[in-house]
mmCIF file of C-alpha atoms and ligand atoms in Angstrom:
data_model
loop_
_atom_site.group_PDB
_atom_site.id
_atom_site.type_symbol
_atom_site.label_atom_id
_atom_site.label_comp_id
_atom_site.label_asym_id
_atom_site.label_seq_id
_atom_site.Cartn_x
_atom_site.Cartn_y
_atom_site.Cartn_z
ATOM 1 C CA MET A 22 101.397 -68.031 81.051
ATOM 2 C CA SER A 23 98.544 -66.484 79.245
ATOM 3 C CA SER A 24 98.749 -64.687 75.924
ATOM 4 C CA PHE A 25 95.063 -64.479 75.089
ATOM 5 C CA ALA A 26 95.168 -60.671 75.178
ATOM 6 C CA ASP A 27 97.592 -60.759 72.215
ATOM 7 C CA TYR A 28 94.513 -60.999 69.994
ATOM 8 C CA GLN A 29 94.215 -57.255 70.533
ATOM 9 C CA HIS A 30 97.701 -56.618 69.060
ATOM 10 C CA GLU A 31 97.040 -59.029 66.221
ATOM 11 C CA ILE A 32 93.982 -57.017 65.219
ATOM 12 C CA TYR A 33 95.595 -53.578 65.548
ATOM 13 C CA PHE A 34 98.724 -54.644 63.658
ATOM 14 C CA SER A 35 96.667 -56.136 60.907
ATOM 15 C CA GLY A 36 94.909 -52.745 60.767
ATOM 16 C CA LEU A 37 98.258 -51.253 59.696
ATOM 17 C CA ALA A 38 97.902 -53.299 56.520
ATOM 18 C CA GLY A 39 94.427 -51.915 56.028
ATOM 19 C CA ASN A 40 92.537 -54.923 57.422
ATOM 20 C CA VAL A 41 89.585 -54.610 59.727
ATOM 21 C CA PRO A 42 87.977 -57.683 61.318
ATOM 22 C CA SER A 43 85.205 -59.155 59.227
ATOM 23 C CA LEU A 44 83.460 -60.462 62.345
ATOM 24 C CA PRO A 45 81.785 -58.430 65.102
ATOM 25 C CA MET A 46 83.824 -57.909 68.280
ATOM 26 C CA THR A 47 81.035 -58.321 70.859
ATOM 27 C CA ALA A 48 78.554 -61.002 71.830
ATOM 28 C CA ALA A 49 75.704 -58.643 70.920
ATOM 29 C CA GLY A 50 77.326 -58.000 67.538
ATOM 30 C CA LEU A 51 77.630 -61.726 66.852
ATOM 31 C CA GLU A 52 73.955 -62.196 67.672
ATOM 32 C CA ALA A 53 72.937 -59.321 65.381
ATOM 33 C CA ARG A 54 75.048 -60.683 62.508
ATOM 34 C CA ALA A 55 73.657 -64.187 63.041
ATOM 35 C CA ARG A 56 70.139 -62.790 62.855
ATOM 36 C CA GLU A 57 71.000 -61.303 59.456
ATOM 37 C CA VAL A 58 72.703 -64.310 57.884
ATOM 38 C CA LEU A 59 71.229 -67.490 59.376
ATOM 39 C CA GLU A 60 68.088 -69.285 58.310
ATOM 40 C CA PRO A 61 65.290 -68.147 60.675
ATOM 41 C CA ALA A 62 64.784 -71.686 61.982
ATOM 42 C CA ALA A 63 68.465 -72.039 62.921
ATOM 43 C CA PHE A 64 68.800 -68.528 64.373
ATOM 44 C CA ASN A 65 65.661 -68.824 66.442
ATOM 45 C CA TYR A 66 66.591 -72.247 67.745
ATOM 46 C CA VAL A 67 69.746 -70.737 69.215
ATOM 47 C CA ALA A 68 68.407 -67.330 70.234
ATOM 48 C CA GLY A 69 65.059 -68.460 71.581
ATOM 49 C CA SER A 70 64.274 -68.976 75.238
ATOM 50 C CA ALA A 71 61.195 -70.003 77.165
ATOM 51 C CA SER A 72 57.908 -68.113 77.122
ATOM 52 C CA ALA A 73 58.286 -64.317 77.555
ATOM 53 C CA GLU A 74 62.096 -64.745 77.700
ATOM 54 C CA ARG A 75 62.257 -62.869 81.005
ATOM 55 C CA THR A 76 64.819 -65.212 82.497
ATOM 56 C CA ALA A 77 67.048 -64.960 79.446
ATOM 57 C CA ALA A 78 67.000 -61.174 79.837
ATOM 58 C CA ALA A 79 67.503 -61.434 83.616
ATOM 59 C CA ASN A 80 70.602 -63.608 83.121
ATOM 60 C CA THR A 81 72.508 -60.780 81.458
ATOM 61 C CA ALA A 82 70.846 -57.981 83.470
ATOM 62 C CA ALA A 83 71.995 -59.637 86.708
ATOM 63 C CA PHE A 84 75.570 -58.664 85.875
ATOM 64 C CA GLU A 85 74.524 -55.001 86.079
ATOM 65 C CA LYS A 86 74.207 -55.326 89.851
ATOM 66 C CA TYR A 87 77.929 -55.823 90.246
ATOM 67 C CA ARG A 88 80.850 -53.559 89.551
ATOM 68 C CA LEU A 89 84.473 -54.570 89.792
ATOM 69 C CA LEU A 90 86.920 -52.749 92.027
ATOM 70 C CA PRO A 91 90.174 -52.928 90.064
ATOM 71 C CA ARG A 92 93.506 -52.741 91.905
ATOM 72 C CA MET A 93 96.450 -50.681 90.694
ATOM 73 C CA LEU A 94 100.205 -50.632 91.264
ATOM 74 C CA ARG A 95 100.387 -54.324 91.991
ATOM 75 C CA GLY A 96 103.476 -54.775 89.920
ATOM 76 C CA ALA A 97 102.936 -58.281 88.586
ATOM 77 C CA SER A 98 99.971 -58.485 86.292
ATOM 78 C CA GLY A 99 101.436 -57.520 82.916
ATOM 79 C CA PRO A 100 101.392 -59.592 79.743
ATOM 80 C CA GLY A 101 103.494 -62.715 80.208
ATOM 81 C CA ALA A 102 103.094 -62.548 83.995
ATOM 82 C CA ARG A 103 99.475 -63.616 84.077
ATOM 83 C CA ASP A 104 98.484 -67.219 84.578
ATOM 84 C CA LEU A 105 94.781 -67.820 84.055
ATOM 85 C CA SER A 106 95.023 -71.594 84.206
ATOM 86 C CA ILE A 107 93.075 -73.770 86.585
ATOM 87 C CA GLU A 108 92.414 -77.397 87.321
ATOM 88 C CA VAL A 109 88.753 -78.202 87.606
ATOM 89 C CA LEU A 110 87.388 -81.707 88.105
ATOM 90 C CA GLY A 111 90.848 -83.022 87.314
ATOM 91 C CA THR A 112 91.001 -81.190 83.962
ATOM 92 C CA ARG A 113 93.724 -78.587 83.462
ATOM 93 C CA LEU A 114 92.473 -75.580 81.499
ATOM 94 C CA ALA A 115 94.445 -72.591 80.189
ATOM 95 C CA ALA A 116 91.554 -70.365 81.313
ATOM 96 C CA PRO A 117 88.478 -71.034 83.481
ATOM 97 C CA VAL A 118 86.196 -71.422 80.469
ATOM 98 C CA LEU A 119 84.440 -74.369 78.841
ATOM 99 C CA THR A 120 82.086 -74.268 75.913
ATOM 100 C CA ALA A 121 78.570 -74.994 77.189
ATOM 101 C CA PRO A 122 76.922 -78.102 75.795
ATOM 102 C CA VAL A 123 74.929 -76.832 72.834
ATOM 103 C CA GLY A 124 73.004 -79.502 70.955
ATOM 104 C CA VAL A 125 72.320 -79.870 67.245
ATOM 105 C CA LEU A 126 75.321 -77.866 66.039
ATOM 106 C CA GLY A 127 74.666 -79.413 62.623
ATOM 107 C CA LEU A 128 71.966 -76.742 62.242
ATOM 108 C CA LEU A 129 74.768 -74.163 62.166
ATOM 109 C CA HIS A 130 77.575 -76.018 60.391
ATOM 110 C CA GLU A 131 77.946 -79.552 59.098
ATOM 111 C CA ARG A 132 81.203 -80.010 61.081
ATOM 112 C CA GLY A 133 79.812 -78.218 64.151
ATOM 113 C CA GLU A 134 80.975 -80.397 67.038
ATOM 114 C CA ALA A 135 84.287 -81.260 65.336
ATOM 115 C CA ILE A 136 85.039 -77.561 64.875
ATOM 116 C CA VAL A 137 84.303 -76.750 68.505
ATOM 117 C CA ALA A 138 86.448 -79.726 69.561
ATOM 118 C CA GLU A 139 89.393 -78.569 67.413
ATOM 119 C CA VAL A 140 89.209 -74.933 68.451
ATOM 120 C CA THR A 141 88.827 -75.555 72.195
ATOM 121 C CA ARG A 142 91.744 -77.961 71.973
ATOM 122 C CA GLU A 143 93.883 -75.357 70.225
ATOM 123 C CA LEU A 144 93.007 -72.693 72.810
ATOM 124 C CA GLY A 145 93.489 -75.023 75.773
ATOM 125 C CA ILE A 146 89.989 -74.580 77.173
ATOM 126 C CA GLY A 147 87.354 -77.217 77.859
ATOM 127 C CA MET A 148 84.446 -78.459 75.786
ATOM 128 C CA GLU A 149 81.197 -79.985 76.977
ATOM 129 C CA LEU A 150 79.788 -82.298 74.355
ATOM 130 C CA SER A 151 75.988 -82.529 74.298
ATOM 131 C CA THR A 152 74.043 -85.781 74.248
ATOM 132 C CA ALA A 153 71.969 -84.026 71.570
ATOM 133 C CA ALA A 154 75.015 -83.570 69.332
ATOM 134 C CA SER A 155 74.855 -83.855 65.567
ATOM 135 C CA THR A 156 77.897 -86.146 65.638
ATOM 136 C CA THR A 157 78.508 -89.213 67.738
ATOM 137 C CA ILE A 158 80.404 -89.272 71.023
ATOM 138 C CA GLU A 159 83.104 -91.344 69.327
ATOM 139 C CA GLU A 160 83.570 -88.932 66.387
ATOM 140 C CA ALA A 161 83.763 -85.848 68.597
ATOM 141 C CA GLY A 162 85.929 -87.576 71.209
ATOM 142 C CA ALA A 163 88.473 -88.476 68.532
ATOM 143 C CA VAL A 164 89.231 -84.793 67.810
ATOM 144 C CA ALA A 165 88.567 -83.130 71.165
ATOM 145 C CA GLY A 166 91.258 -82.241 73.699
ATOM 146 C CA ASP A 167 89.924 -81.910 77.229
ATOM 147 C CA TRP A 168 86.214 -82.554 77.031
ATOM 148 C CA TRP A 169 83.380 -83.473 79.327
ATOM 149 C CA TYR A 170 80.303 -85.401 78.313
ATOM 150 C CA GLN A 171 76.898 -83.837 78.975
ATOM 151 C CA LEU A 172 74.298 -86.475 79.709
ATOM 152 C CA TYR A 173 70.621 -86.030 79.022
ATOM 153 C CA TRP A 174 69.419 -88.917 81.134
ATOM 154 C CA PRO A 175 66.805 -90.772 79.074
ATOM 155 C CA ASN A 176 63.937 -92.668 80.628
ATOM 156 C CA ASP A 177 65.740 -95.950 79.994
ATOM 157 C CA VAL A 178 68.478 -96.667 82.484
ATOM 158 C CA GLU A 179 70.427 -98.999 80.195
ATOM 159 C CA LEU A 180 70.585 -96.316 77.523
ATOM 160 C CA ALA A 181 71.837 -93.807 80.109
ATOM 161 C CA ARG A 182 74.521 -96.247 81.153
ATOM 162 C CA SER A 183 75.480 -96.950 77.569
ATOM 163 C CA PHE A 184 75.982 -93.199 76.881
ATOM 164 C CA VAL A 185 78.204 -92.912 79.951
ATOM 165 C CA GLU A 186 80.266 -95.961 78.952
ATOM 166 C CA ARG A 187 80.705 -94.663 75.425
ATOM 167 C CA ALA A 188 81.824 -91.276 76.726
ATOM 168 C CA GLU A 189 84.278 -92.872 79.116
ATOM 169 C CA LYS A 190 85.723 -95.073 76.350
ATOM 170 C CA SER A 191 85.982 -92.074 74.023
ATOM 171 C CA GLY A 192 88.089 -90.078 76.470
ATOM 172 C CA ALA A 193 85.639 -87.816 78.333
ATOM 173 C CA LYS A 194 87.190 -86.432 81.512
ATOM 174 C CA ALA A 195 83.945 -85.806 83.389
ATOM 175 C CA ILE A 196 80.225 -86.466 83.139
ATOM 176 C CA VAL A 197 77.863 -83.496 83.371
ATOM 177 C CA VAL A 198 74.252 -84.500 84.017
ATOM 178 C CA THR A 199 71.784 -81.842 82.942
ATOM 179 C CA VAL A 200 68.804 -81.995 85.289
ATOM 180 C CA ASP A 201 66.736 -79.015 84.138
ATOM 181 C CA THR A 202 65.483 -80.624 80.940
ATOM 182 C CA PRO A 203 63.279 -83.624 81.723
ATOM 183 C CA SER A 204 61.261 -82.239 78.801
ATOM 184 C CA LEU A 205 61.597 -79.181 76.591
ATOM 185 C CA GLY A 206 60.519 -75.731 77.741
ATOM 186 C CA TRP A 207 57.767 -73.736 76.011
ATOM 187 C CA ARG A 208 59.718 -71.870 73.330
ATOM 188 C CA PRO A 209 57.544 -69.520 71.301
ATOM 189 C CA ARG A 210 60.135 -68.775 68.632
ATOM 190 C CA ASP A 211 60.457 -72.458 67.716
ATOM 191 C CA LEU A 212 56.713 -72.969 68.090
ATOM 192 C CA GLU A 213 55.965 -70.138 65.657
ATOM 193 C CA LEU A 214 58.033 -71.949 63.036
ATOM 194 C CA ALA A 215 56.795 -75.382 64.169
ATOM 195 C CA HIS A 216 60.468 -76.304 64.223
ATOM 196 C CA LEU A 217 61.980 -78.973 66.454
ATOM 197 C CA PRO A 218 65.238 -80.214 64.901
ATOM 198 C CA PHE A 219 65.063 -83.645 66.519
ATOM 199 C CA LEU A 220 61.870 -84.498 64.661
ATOM 200 C CA HIS A 221 63.819 -83.893 61.448
ATOM 201 C CA GLY A 222 66.369 -86.450 62.599
ATOM 202 C CA LYS A 223 68.878 -83.760 63.644
ATOM 203 C CA GLY A 224 70.692 -83.934 66.988
ATOM 204 C CA ILE A 225 69.945 -87.601 67.597
ATOM 205 C CA ALA A 226 73.178 -89.137 66.248
ATOM 206 C CA ASN A 227 74.067 -90.514 69.673
ATOM 207 C CA TYR A 228 70.788 -92.375 69.896
ATOM 208 C CA LEU A 229 70.839 -93.742 66.355
ATOM 209 C CA SER A 230 74.373 -95.055 66.906
ATOM 210 C CA ASP A 231 73.726 -96.600 70.298
ATOM 211 C CA PRO A 232 73.438 -100.392 70.606
ATOM 212 C CA VAL A 233 70.896 -100.188 73.451
ATOM 213 C CA PHE A 234 68.737 -97.749 71.481
ATOM 214 C CA ARG A 235 69.046 -99.702 68.239
ATOM 215 C CA ALA A 236 67.970 -102.905 69.987
ATOM 216 C CA LYS A 237 64.589 -101.253 70.553
ATOM 217 C CA LEU A 238 64.004 -100.636 66.844
ATOM 218 C CA ALA A 239 62.228 -103.043 64.528
ATOM 219 C CA ALA A 240 64.494 -101.988 61.647
ATOM 220 C CA PRO A 241 67.813 -100.102 61.428
ATOM 221 C CA PRO A 242 67.156 -96.382 60.867
ATOM 222 C CA GLU A 243 69.412 -96.340 57.767
ATOM 223 C CA GLU A 244 67.213 -98.929 56.053
ATOM 224 C CA SER A 245 64.358 -96.696 54.900
ATOM 225 C CA GLU A 246 62.526 -93.422 55.488
ATOM 226 C CA ASP A 247 59.909 -95.292 57.492
ATOM 227 C CA ALA A 248 62.542 -96.924 59.673
ATOM 228 C CA LEU A 249 64.097 -93.518 60.357
ATOM 229 C CA ARG A 250 60.679 -92.101 61.213
ATOM 230 C CA MET A 251 60.101 -94.945 63.676
ATOM 231 C CA ALA A 252 63.532 -94.315 65.222
ATOM 232 C CA ILE A 253 62.677 -90.626 65.654
ATOM 233 C CA LEU A 254 59.424 -91.539 67.368
ATOM 234 C CA THR A 255 61.309 -93.949 69.618
ATOM 235 C CA TRP A 256 63.686 -91.093 70.469
ATOM 236 C CA ALA A 257 60.700 -88.853 71.299
ATOM 237 C CA GLY A 258 59.397 -91.487 73.696
ATOM 238 C CA MET A 259 62.736 -91.894 75.462
ATOM 239 C CA PHE A 260 64.383 -88.451 75.539
ATOM 240 C CA GLY A 261 63.225 -87.035 78.860
ATOM 241 C CA ASN A 262 63.026 -88.341 82.370
ATOM 242 C CA HIS A 263 60.801 -86.640 84.936
ATOM 243 C CA ALA A 264 61.459 -89.487 87.381
ATOM 244 C CA LEU A 265 65.106 -88.611 88.002
ATOM 245 C CA ARG A 266 66.060 -88.343 91.690
ATOM 246 C CA PRO A 267 69.253 -87.735 93.673
ATOM 247 C CA ALA A 268 69.515 -91.536 94.002
ATOM 248 C CA ASP A 269 70.212 -91.613 90.261
ATOM 249 C CA ILE A 270 73.240 -89.374 90.786
ATOM 250 C CA ALA A 271 74.388 -91.921 93.363
ATOM 251 C CA ARG A 272 73.787 -94.654 90.794
ATOM 252 C CA LEU A 273 75.885 -92.756 88.249
ATOM 253 C CA ARG A 274 78.585 -92.554 90.925
ATOM 254 C CA ASP A 275 78.651 -96.371 90.921
ATOM 255 C CA TRP A 276 78.872 -96.554 87.125
ATOM 256 C CA THR A 277 81.878 -94.347 86.587
ATOM 257 C CA GLU A 278 85.121 -93.240 88.174
ATOM 258 C CA LEU A 279 84.949 -89.961 86.260
ATOM 259 C CA PRO A 280 84.136 -86.757 88.138
ATOM 260 C CA ILE A 281 80.431 -85.886 88.046
ATOM 261 C CA ALA A 282 78.894 -82.437 87.695
ATOM 262 C CA VAL A 283 75.174 -81.685 87.869
ATOM 263 C CA LYS A 284 74.088 -78.877 85.549
ATOM 264 C CA GLY A 285 70.933 -76.845 85.940
ATOM 265 C CA VAL A 286 70.803 -76.317 89.683
ATOM 266 C CA LEU A 287 69.353 -73.072 91.134
ATOM 267 C CA HIS A 288 68.102 -73.987 94.636
ATOM 268 C CA PRO A 289 70.673 -74.525 97.399
ATOM 269 C CA ASP A 290 68.815 -77.589 98.706
ATOM 270 C CA ASP A 291 69.061 -79.208 95.276
ATOM 271 C CA ALA A 292 72.771 -78.449 95.191
ATOM 272 C CA ARG A 293 73.181 -80.001 98.640
ATOM 273 C CA GLN A 294 71.276 -83.144 97.598
ATOM 274 C CA CYS A 295 73.433 -83.550 94.490
ATOM 275 C CA VAL A 296 76.648 -83.266 96.471
ATOM 276 C CA ASP A 297 75.297 -85.618 99.166
ATOM 277 C CA ALA A 298 74.581 -88.104 96.369
ATOM 278 C CA GLY A 299 78.183 -87.994 95.197
ATOM 279 C CA ALA A 300 78.436 -85.133 92.694
ATOM 280 C CA ASP A 301 81.832 -83.457 92.591
ATOM 281 C CA ALA A 302 80.471 -80.214 91.156
ATOM 282 C CA VAL A 303 77.274 -78.347 90.436
ATOM 283 C CA VAL A 304 76.727 -76.009 87.520
ATOM 284 C CA VAL A 305 74.501 -73.105 88.508
ATOM 285 C CA SER A 306 72.437 -72.625 85.359
ATOM 286 C CA ASN A 307 68.931 -72.046 84.066
ATOM 287 C CA HIS A 308 69.770 -73.344 80.599
ATOM 288 C CA GLY A 309 70.042 -69.820 79.232
ATOM 289 C CA GLY A 310 66.419 -69.189 80.208
ATOM 290 C CA ARG A 311 65.214 -71.883 77.810
ATOM 291 C CA GLN A 312 63.344 -73.975 80.379
ATOM 292 C CA VAL A 313 61.430 -72.150 83.144
ATOM 293 C CA ASP A 314 60.628 -68.558 82.315
ATOM 294 C CA SER A 315 60.744 -66.154 85.272
ATOM 295 C CA ALA A 316 63.183 -68.521 86.957
ATOM 296 C CA VAL A 317 65.840 -66.677 88.918
ATOM 297 C CA ALA A 318 68.816 -65.315 86.987
ATOM 298 C CA ALA A 319 71.675 -67.776 87.303
ATOM 299 C CA LEU A 320 74.032 -65.131 88.695
ATOM 300 C CA ASP A 321 71.518 -64.303 91.439
ATOM 301 C CA ALA A 322 71.430 -67.969 92.461
ATOM 302 C CA LEU A 323 75.222 -68.336 92.523
ATOM 303 C CA PRO A 324 76.235 -66.832 95.908
ATOM 304 C CA THR A 325 73.816 -68.933 97.968
ATOM 305 C CA ILE A 326 74.908 -72.120 96.245
ATOM 306 C CA VAL A 327 78.567 -71.271 96.795
ATOM 307 C CA ALA A 328 77.760 -70.668 100.473
ATOM 308 C CA THR A 329 75.876 -73.975 100.700
ATOM 309 C CA VAL A 330 78.146 -76.470 98.945
ATOM 310 C CA GLY A 331 81.282 -74.524 98.027
ATOM 311 C CA ASP A 332 83.322 -76.156 100.787
ATOM 312 C CA ARG A 333 82.517 -79.674 99.512
ATOM 313 C CA ALA A 334 82.210 -79.309 95.752
ATOM 314 C CA ASP A 335 83.219 -77.117 92.850
ATOM 315 C CA VAL A 336 80.598 -74.619 91.751
ATOM 316 C CA LEU A 337 80.580 -73.678 88.078
ATOM 317 C CA PHE A 338 78.553 -70.924 86.478
ATOM 318 C CA ASP A 339 76.525 -70.909 83.262
ATOM 319 C CA SER A 340 73.846 -68.689 81.671
ATOM 320 C CA GLY A 341 74.543 -65.102 80.751
ATOM 321 C CA ILE A 342 78.320 -64.855 80.224
ATOM 322 C CA ARG A 343 78.874 -62.275 77.470
ATOM 323 C CA SER A 344 82.223 -60.603 78.283
ATOM 324 C CA GLY A 345 85.532 -60.977 80.071
ATOM 325 C CA SER A 346 84.303 -58.896 82.991
ATOM 326 C CA ASP A 347 81.350 -61.264 83.330
ATOM 327 C CA VAL A 348 83.847 -64.085 83.837
ATOM 328 C CA MET A 349 85.634 -62.009 86.486
ATOM 329 C CA ILE A 350 82.368 -61.306 88.305
ATOM 330 C CA ALA A 351 81.236 -64.953 88.275
ATOM 331 C CA LEU A 352 84.622 -66.095 89.569
ATOM 332 C CA SER A 353 84.755 -63.325 92.182
ATOM 333 C CA LEU A 354 81.410 -64.600 93.480
ATOM 334 C CA GLY A 355 82.879 -68.062 93.969
ATOM 335 C CA SER A 356 82.437 -70.006 90.778
ATOM 336 C CA LYS A 357 85.482 -71.973 89.729
ATOM 337 C CA ALA A 358 84.926 -71.815 85.977
ATOM 338 C CA VAL A 359 82.233 -70.681 83.557
ATOM 339 C CA LEU A 360 80.398 -72.191 80.634
ATOM 340 C CA TYR A 361 80.146 -70.012 77.553
ATOM 341 C CA GLY A 362 77.147 -70.624 75.277
ATOM 342 C CA ARG A 363 75.335 -68.723 72.583
ATOM 343 C CA PRO A 364 77.968 -66.243 71.312
ATOM 344 C CA TRP A 365 80.313 -68.896 69.893
ATOM 345 C CA ALA A 366 77.317 -70.769 68.459
ATOM 346 C CA TYR A 367 76.464 -67.612 66.513
ATOM 347 C CA GLY A 368 80.100 -67.484 65.399
ATOM 348 C CA LEU A 369 79.808 -71.056 64.161
ATOM 349 C CA GLY A 370 76.744 -70.233 62.099
ATOM 350 C CA ILE A 371 78.240 -67.034 60.680
ATOM 351 C CA ALA A 372 81.731 -68.203 59.757
ATOM 352 C CA GLY A 373 82.301 -71.836 60.771
ATOM 353 C CA ARG A 374 85.695 -72.488 62.315
ATOM 354 C CA ASP A 375 86.830 -68.854 62.021
ATOM 355 C CA GLY A 376 83.653 -67.726 63.748
ATOM 356 C CA VAL A 377 84.000 -70.091 66.721
ATOM 357 C CA ARG A 378 87.695 -69.276 67.056
ATOM 358 C CA HIS A 379 86.999 -65.551 66.891
ATOM 359 C CA ALA A 380 84.148 -65.645 69.418
ATOM 360 C CA LEU A 381 86.182 -67.664 71.915
ATOM 361 C CA ARG A 382 89.344 -65.608 71.414
ATOM 362 C CA CYS A 383 87.341 -62.399 71.980
ATOM 363 C CA LEU A 384 86.045 -63.657 75.334
ATOM 364 C CA LEU A 385 89.448 -64.940 76.418
ATOM 365 C CA ALA A 386 91.310 -61.797 75.312
ATOM 366 C CA ASP A 387 88.772 -59.556 77.008
ATOM 367 C CA PHE A 388 89.054 -61.616 80.221
ATOM 368 C CA ASP A 389 92.859 -61.681 80.077
ATOM 369 C CA ALA A 390 93.088 -57.938 79.470
ATOM 370 C CA ALA A 391 90.562 -57.117 82.216
ATOM 371 C CA MET A 392 92.476 -59.306 84.685
ATOM 372 C CA GLY A 393 95.725 -57.501 83.917
ATOM 373 C CA LEU A 394 94.128 -54.064 84.127
ATOM 374 C CA SER A 395 92.577 -54.992 87.483
ATOM 375 C CA GLY A 396 95.883 -56.042 89.004
ATOM 376 C CA CYS A 397 95.046 -59.741 88.957
ATOM 377 C CA ALA A 398 97.913 -62.064 88.004
ATOM 378 C CA THR A 399 96.151 -65.337 88.759
ATOM 379 C CA LEU A 400 92.636 -66.567 89.411
ATOM 380 C CA SER A 401 93.357 -66.660 93.133
ATOM 381 C CA ASP A 402 93.251 -62.848 93.036
ATOM 382 C CA LEU A 403 89.527 -63.049 92.309
ATOM 383 C CA SER A 404 87.310 -62.947 95.368
ATOM 384 C CA ARG A 405 84.499 -60.852 96.837
ATOM 385 C CA THR A 406 87.043 -58.115 97.481
ATOM 386 C CA MET A 407 87.121 -57.511 93.702
ATOM 387 C CA ILE A 408 83.446 -56.502 93.781
ATOM 388 C CA SER A 409 82.667 -52.918 94.646
ATOM 389 C CA SER A 410 78.976 -53.104 95.329
ATOM 390 C CA PHE A 411 76.264 -55.692 95.369
ATOM 391 C CA ARG A 412 72.639 -55.873 96.370
HETATM 392 C C1 FNR B 510 71.608 -75.261 74.861
HETATM 393 N N1 FNR B 510 71.867 -75.763 76.132
HETATM 394 C C2 FNR B 510 72.043 -77.100 76.327
HETATM 395 N N2 FNR B 510 72.349 -77.584 77.562
HETATM 396 C C3 FNR B 510 72.594 -78.901 77.759
HETATM 397 O O1 FNR B 510 72.883 -79.298 78.891
HETATM 398 N N3 FNR B 510 72.505 -79.762 76.687
HETATM 399 C C4 FNR B 510 72.186 -79.364 75.438
HETATM 400 O O2 FNR B 510 72.125 -80.155 74.512
HETATM 401 C C5 FNR B 510 71.918 -77.992 75.241
HETATM 402 N N4 FNR B 510 71.573 -77.528 74.005
HETATM 403 C C6 FNR B 510 71.450 -76.171 73.790
HETATM 404 C C7 FNR B 510 71.182 -75.702 72.510
HETATM 405 C C8 FNR B 510 71.116 -74.335 72.281
HETATM 406 C C9 FNR B 510 70.871 -73.841 70.891
HETATM 407 C C10 FNR B 510 71.314 -73.422 73.349
HETATM 408 C C11 FNR B 510 71.298 -71.937 73.121
HETATM 409 C C12 FNR B 510 71.551 -73.889 74.614
HETATM 410 C C13 FNR B 510 72.081 -74.828 77.253
HETATM 411 C C14 FNR B 510 73.549 -74.403 77.309
HETATM 412 O O3 FNR B 510 74.366 -75.465 77.714
HETATM 413 C C15 FNR B 510 73.747 -73.266 78.309
HETATM 414 O O4 FNR B 510 73.178 -73.626 79.532
HETATM 415 C C16 FNR B 510 73.125 -71.967 77.816
HETATM 416 O O5 FNR B 510 73.478 -71.734 76.469
HETATM 417 C C17 FNR B 510 73.582 -70.807 78.692
HETATM 418 O O6 FNR B 510 72.959 -69.634 78.319
HETATM 419 P P1 FNR B 510 73.689 -68.490 77.454
HETATM 420 O O7 FNR B 510 74.809 -67.942 78.295
HETATM 421 O O8 FNR B 510 74.220 -69.170 76.228
HETATM 422 O O9 FNR B 510 72.614 -67.527 77.157
#
């Protein structure tokens, strides 16, 4: 049974002793605080999106088109009676939330991925570990609870396979292939600072530690500055893969028994192809608007994809979740779980472990409370009937 909403009582009772929270209570507040306290390069790497950032704005604006229709007098949705848990891709979660794969957390905190692994484990929610992590798959896997591995498929098939094998050995419960990033989007905020963390050797730990990758280097990257520079250039030549096709999803199906999700799908035909090729789930996402500007808001793409593949695969939602009601809307429209991104990353940069824990607890408490106040005792109470109007 869920007790996420107890965070509310914890805060009010601590107010009796004269304490007020030192961290902002909303996603917008976390972003504003992060803007104040983080180095511009780190803040802008997280906050920035592609081009005019229209899609990033559309992702959150899309939620304005929907209003919930709460139910009253249902008798069984009070604290202690609610169960927000769900099994998705064979992973049992205490709530339908996973942290989105966010790369280069070392920009925000030196123990970034380890902190996210510890906190998600404590809260009973899922974590998606990025290929572009600041720590290795093995290090993060050793502390994480229920985690999925996010694969950036490089343009070398043996390296892709090696990443998948390492994730499997380290305890990943699913593989999430991100298909919207065969190369990086045009991101003016990073361009203005001429800042790409990878070129500074950040976010490439999984490459530098990989036997297939290392076999391509003339000298080990630890040996000298020059050797590291050569390794970074090798990374730059291998990161993306514009040649990826649905047949590669089928190939991944042969490599691993783990469930497979494909992240970054917006068109129903793409979703259908992924599922035909063996994917167990698709993640409707536009990468937080960081790739194709003016791409459709993820929430606007969700219903058609649910209608197209929802009977054969799980549909997850990502890009734009900022509150508990957002989670309710995404689930009411047919997504099975959501990925939560930037707000907890801001929390990490502002206050390390406390910041991640706070940001995640805020979302979960808000969701838990909104479920109870809407007469929903379990996730099965969420369906189109919970939505009052939509265009
Ligand atoms: C990301 N995202 C991302 N996605 C992915 O598949 N692998 C990755 O390594 C990263 N790295 C990354 C870094 C940063 C700083 C951000 C902000 C995002 C995209 C992420 O998983 C997710 O799709 C977005 O964060 C969703 O958008 P919102 O809801 O956070 O705005």
